[in-house]
XYZ file of C-alpha atoms in Angstrom:
244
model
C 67.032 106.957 -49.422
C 66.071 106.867 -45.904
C 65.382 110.123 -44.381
C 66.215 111.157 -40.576
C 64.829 114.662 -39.141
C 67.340 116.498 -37.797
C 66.399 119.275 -35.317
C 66.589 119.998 -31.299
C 64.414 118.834 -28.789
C 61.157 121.684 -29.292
C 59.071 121.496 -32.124
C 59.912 124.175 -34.518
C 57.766 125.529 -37.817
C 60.847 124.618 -40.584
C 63.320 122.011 -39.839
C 65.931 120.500 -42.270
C 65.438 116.716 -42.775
C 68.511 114.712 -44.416
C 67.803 111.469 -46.687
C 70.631 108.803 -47.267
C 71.543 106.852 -50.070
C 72.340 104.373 -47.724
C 70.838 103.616 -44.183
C 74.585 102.601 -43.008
C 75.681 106.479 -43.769
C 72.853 108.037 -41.569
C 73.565 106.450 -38.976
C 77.158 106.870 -39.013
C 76.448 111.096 -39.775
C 73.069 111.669 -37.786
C 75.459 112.833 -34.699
C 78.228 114.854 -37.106
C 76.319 117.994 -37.785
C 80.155 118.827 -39.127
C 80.920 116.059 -41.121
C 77.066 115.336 -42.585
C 77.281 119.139 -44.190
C 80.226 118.325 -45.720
C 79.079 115.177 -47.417
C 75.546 117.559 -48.592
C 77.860 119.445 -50.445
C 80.673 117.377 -51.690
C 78.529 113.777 -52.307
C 74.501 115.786 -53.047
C 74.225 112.258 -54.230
C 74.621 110.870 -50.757
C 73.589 113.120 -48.896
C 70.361 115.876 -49.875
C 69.019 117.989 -47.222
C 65.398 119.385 -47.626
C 63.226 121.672 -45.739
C 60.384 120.445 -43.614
C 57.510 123.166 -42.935
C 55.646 121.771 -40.085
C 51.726 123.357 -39.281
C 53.605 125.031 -36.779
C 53.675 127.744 -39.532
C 50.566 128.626 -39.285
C 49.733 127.462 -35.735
C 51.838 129.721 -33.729
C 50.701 133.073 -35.982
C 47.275 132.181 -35.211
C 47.593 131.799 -31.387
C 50.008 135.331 -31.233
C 47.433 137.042 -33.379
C 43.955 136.268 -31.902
C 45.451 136.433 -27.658
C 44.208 140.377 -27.792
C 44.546 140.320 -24.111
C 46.092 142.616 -21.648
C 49.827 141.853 -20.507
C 49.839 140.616 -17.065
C 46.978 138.374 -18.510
C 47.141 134.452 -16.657
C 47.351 132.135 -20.080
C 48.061 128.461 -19.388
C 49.737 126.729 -22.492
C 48.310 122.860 -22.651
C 50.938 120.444 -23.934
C 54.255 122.701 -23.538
C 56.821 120.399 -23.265
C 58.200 120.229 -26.980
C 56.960 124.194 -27.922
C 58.527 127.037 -27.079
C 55.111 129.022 -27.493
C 55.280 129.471 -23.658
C 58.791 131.430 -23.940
C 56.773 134.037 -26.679
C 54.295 134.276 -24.875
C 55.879 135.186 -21.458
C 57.895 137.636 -23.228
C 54.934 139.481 -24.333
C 53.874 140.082 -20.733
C 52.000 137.602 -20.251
C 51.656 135.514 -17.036
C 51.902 131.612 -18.421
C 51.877 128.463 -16.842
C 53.229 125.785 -19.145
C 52.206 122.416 -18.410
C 52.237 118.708 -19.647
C 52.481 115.745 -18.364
C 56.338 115.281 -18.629
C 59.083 117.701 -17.249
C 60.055 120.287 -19.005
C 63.327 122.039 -20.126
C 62.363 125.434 -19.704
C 62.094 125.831 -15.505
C 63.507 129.231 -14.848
C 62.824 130.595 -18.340
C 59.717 132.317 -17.612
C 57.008 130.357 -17.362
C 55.566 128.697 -14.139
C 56.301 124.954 -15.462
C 53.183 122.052 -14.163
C 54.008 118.852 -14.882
C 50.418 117.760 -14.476
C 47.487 115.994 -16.365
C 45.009 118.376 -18.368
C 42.084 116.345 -17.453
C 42.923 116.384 -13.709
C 44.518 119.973 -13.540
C 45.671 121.543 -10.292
C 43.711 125.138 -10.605
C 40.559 126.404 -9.027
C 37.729 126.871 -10.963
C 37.986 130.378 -12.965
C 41.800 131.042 -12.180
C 42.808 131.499 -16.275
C 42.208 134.161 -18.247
C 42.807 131.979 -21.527
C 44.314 128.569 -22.702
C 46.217 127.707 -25.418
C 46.282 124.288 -27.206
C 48.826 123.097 -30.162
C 48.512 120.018 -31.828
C 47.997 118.344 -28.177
C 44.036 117.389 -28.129
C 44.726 114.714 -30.820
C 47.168 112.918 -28.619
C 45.239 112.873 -25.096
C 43.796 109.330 -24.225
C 46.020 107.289 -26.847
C 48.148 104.671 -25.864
C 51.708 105.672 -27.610
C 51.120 108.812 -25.363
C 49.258 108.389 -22.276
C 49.363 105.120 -19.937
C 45.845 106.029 -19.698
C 43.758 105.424 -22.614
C 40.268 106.744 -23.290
C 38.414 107.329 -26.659
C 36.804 110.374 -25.507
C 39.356 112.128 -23.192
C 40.096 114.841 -25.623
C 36.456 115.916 -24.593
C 37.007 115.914 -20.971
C 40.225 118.141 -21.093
C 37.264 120.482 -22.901
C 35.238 120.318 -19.861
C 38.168 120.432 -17.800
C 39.368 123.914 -19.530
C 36.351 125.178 -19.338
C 36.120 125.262 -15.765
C 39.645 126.732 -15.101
C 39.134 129.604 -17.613
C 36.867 132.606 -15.936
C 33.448 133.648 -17.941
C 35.110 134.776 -20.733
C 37.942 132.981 -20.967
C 39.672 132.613 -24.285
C 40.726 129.134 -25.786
C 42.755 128.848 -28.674
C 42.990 125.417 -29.819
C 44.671 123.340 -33.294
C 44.074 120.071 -34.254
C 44.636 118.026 -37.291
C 41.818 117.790 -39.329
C 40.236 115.656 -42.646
C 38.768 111.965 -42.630
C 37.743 111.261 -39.429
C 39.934 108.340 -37.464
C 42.503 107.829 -35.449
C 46.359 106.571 -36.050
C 48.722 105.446 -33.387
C 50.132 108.425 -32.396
C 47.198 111.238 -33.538
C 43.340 111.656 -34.061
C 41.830 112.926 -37.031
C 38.963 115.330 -36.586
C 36.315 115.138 -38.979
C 33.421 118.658 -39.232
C 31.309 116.039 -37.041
C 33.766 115.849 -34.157
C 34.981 119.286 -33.874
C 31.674 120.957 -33.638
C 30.717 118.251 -31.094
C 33.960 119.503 -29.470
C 33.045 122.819 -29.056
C 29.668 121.836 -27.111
C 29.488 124.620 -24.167
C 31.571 126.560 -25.929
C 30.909 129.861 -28.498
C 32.805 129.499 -31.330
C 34.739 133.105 -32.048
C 36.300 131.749 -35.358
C 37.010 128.415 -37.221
C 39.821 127.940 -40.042
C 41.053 125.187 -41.688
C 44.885 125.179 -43.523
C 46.267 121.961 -45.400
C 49.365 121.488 -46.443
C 50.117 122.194 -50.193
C 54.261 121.044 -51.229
C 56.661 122.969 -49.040
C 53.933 124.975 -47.577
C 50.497 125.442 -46.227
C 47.889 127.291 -47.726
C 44.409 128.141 -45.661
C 41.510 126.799 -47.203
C 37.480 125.678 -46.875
C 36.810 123.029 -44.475
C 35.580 121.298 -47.692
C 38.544 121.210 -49.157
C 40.536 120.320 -45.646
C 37.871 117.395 -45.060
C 39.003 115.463 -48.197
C 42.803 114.408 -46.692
C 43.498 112.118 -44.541
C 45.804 113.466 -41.060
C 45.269 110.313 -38.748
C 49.157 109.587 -39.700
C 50.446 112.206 -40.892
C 48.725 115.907 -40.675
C 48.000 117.051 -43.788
C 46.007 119.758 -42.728
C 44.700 121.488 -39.448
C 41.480 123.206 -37.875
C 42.274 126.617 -36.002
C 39.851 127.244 -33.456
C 39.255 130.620 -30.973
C 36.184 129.939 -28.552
C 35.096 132.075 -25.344
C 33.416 130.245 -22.325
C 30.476 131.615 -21.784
């Protein structure tokens, strides 16, 4: 069977993917939401439909959970165009300024929307109160993303955050994380990497999840070191750090 994701344009935590007997029958159904559910249940043999649990599971809790900051707080969300963490977290109260480096759907939602780069941002130094950062570090400075390339420009966006955010300042960063390396679309941070990441930074808190069937269960970074998340992520680092 070939399988197809279906699912809008954001990135959400559970998604239903659809694998086809036949590659033909996808891609006659892929645009029949209609028609494909009623070949799941009247040809299961055809058609099977499965839930996809993305890190997003995880990710999003920890970000909501560890921003203990005042509403009216100035947050800037790095990477916002296919997340609709921006929309939670200007419903909270707080002030957020979603940017990436592509337009984004959500102008008028709530958010002040930047379509900007991250390791040329448009703020004065100390203008943030915190940052947040989903699954976007791995992707900054790799060709199937960025027309420009660089090995090490997920650790200028570091230095770059770090002089937007006030003394203080929170970030709140993911990443995928196991055998060093990187894949076409994604790095893989390795325990060598990340720490060297958070140089100039304190370190609040450090967790690791990986993904275990359907799920994801947290674990040691032992344990999260041993997979391999340059393709695919098979298991993520959750990081809080304060600028000094």
């Amino acid at each position: 069977m070939s399988p197809a994701v279906h699912g809008a344009d954001f990135h959400m935590p559970a998604r239903f993917v659809y694998r086809y007997r036949w590659r033909l029958l996808g891609w006659l159904l892929e645009r029949h939401d209609s028609l494909r559910e009623a070949f799941v249940r009247s040809l299961p043999g055809a058609v099977h439909r499965e839930l996809m649990v993305t890190e997003r599971i995880v990710e999003v809790p920890y970000v909501l959970r560890s921003l203990r900051l005042p509403p009216g707080s100035r947050v800037l969300d790095v990477g916002s165009r296919w997340s609709t963490l921006s929309l939670g977290l200007a419903a909270l109260g707080y002030r957020v300024v979603a940017l990436d480096l592509v337009s984004s759907p959500i102008v008028g939602a709530g958010p002040d929307v930047v379509q900007a780069d991250i390791r040329k941002p448009p703020f004065r130094r100390g203008a943030l109160d915190a940052a947040v950062m989903i699954s976007t570090l791995e992707h900054v400075g790799l060709q199937a993303y960025d027309a420009r390339s660089g090995e090490n420009d997920d650790f200028l966006v570091m230095e770059e955050l770090r002089s937007i955010l006030r003394p203080g300042g929170l970030l709140l960063a993911t990443v995928p994380f196991g055998r060093g390396g990187a894949g076409t679309f994604q790095r893989s941070y390795d325990g060598k990497r990340l720490r060297d990441l958070h140089g100039g930074w304190r370190a609040e808190d450090l967790r690791f999840f990986v993904r275990h069937g359907l799920l994801w269960r947290e674990a040691t970074e032992e344990e999260a070191s041993k997979v391999d998340s340059a393709r695919v992520t098979q298991a993520v680092a959750l990081m809080t750090l304060r600028r000094p």
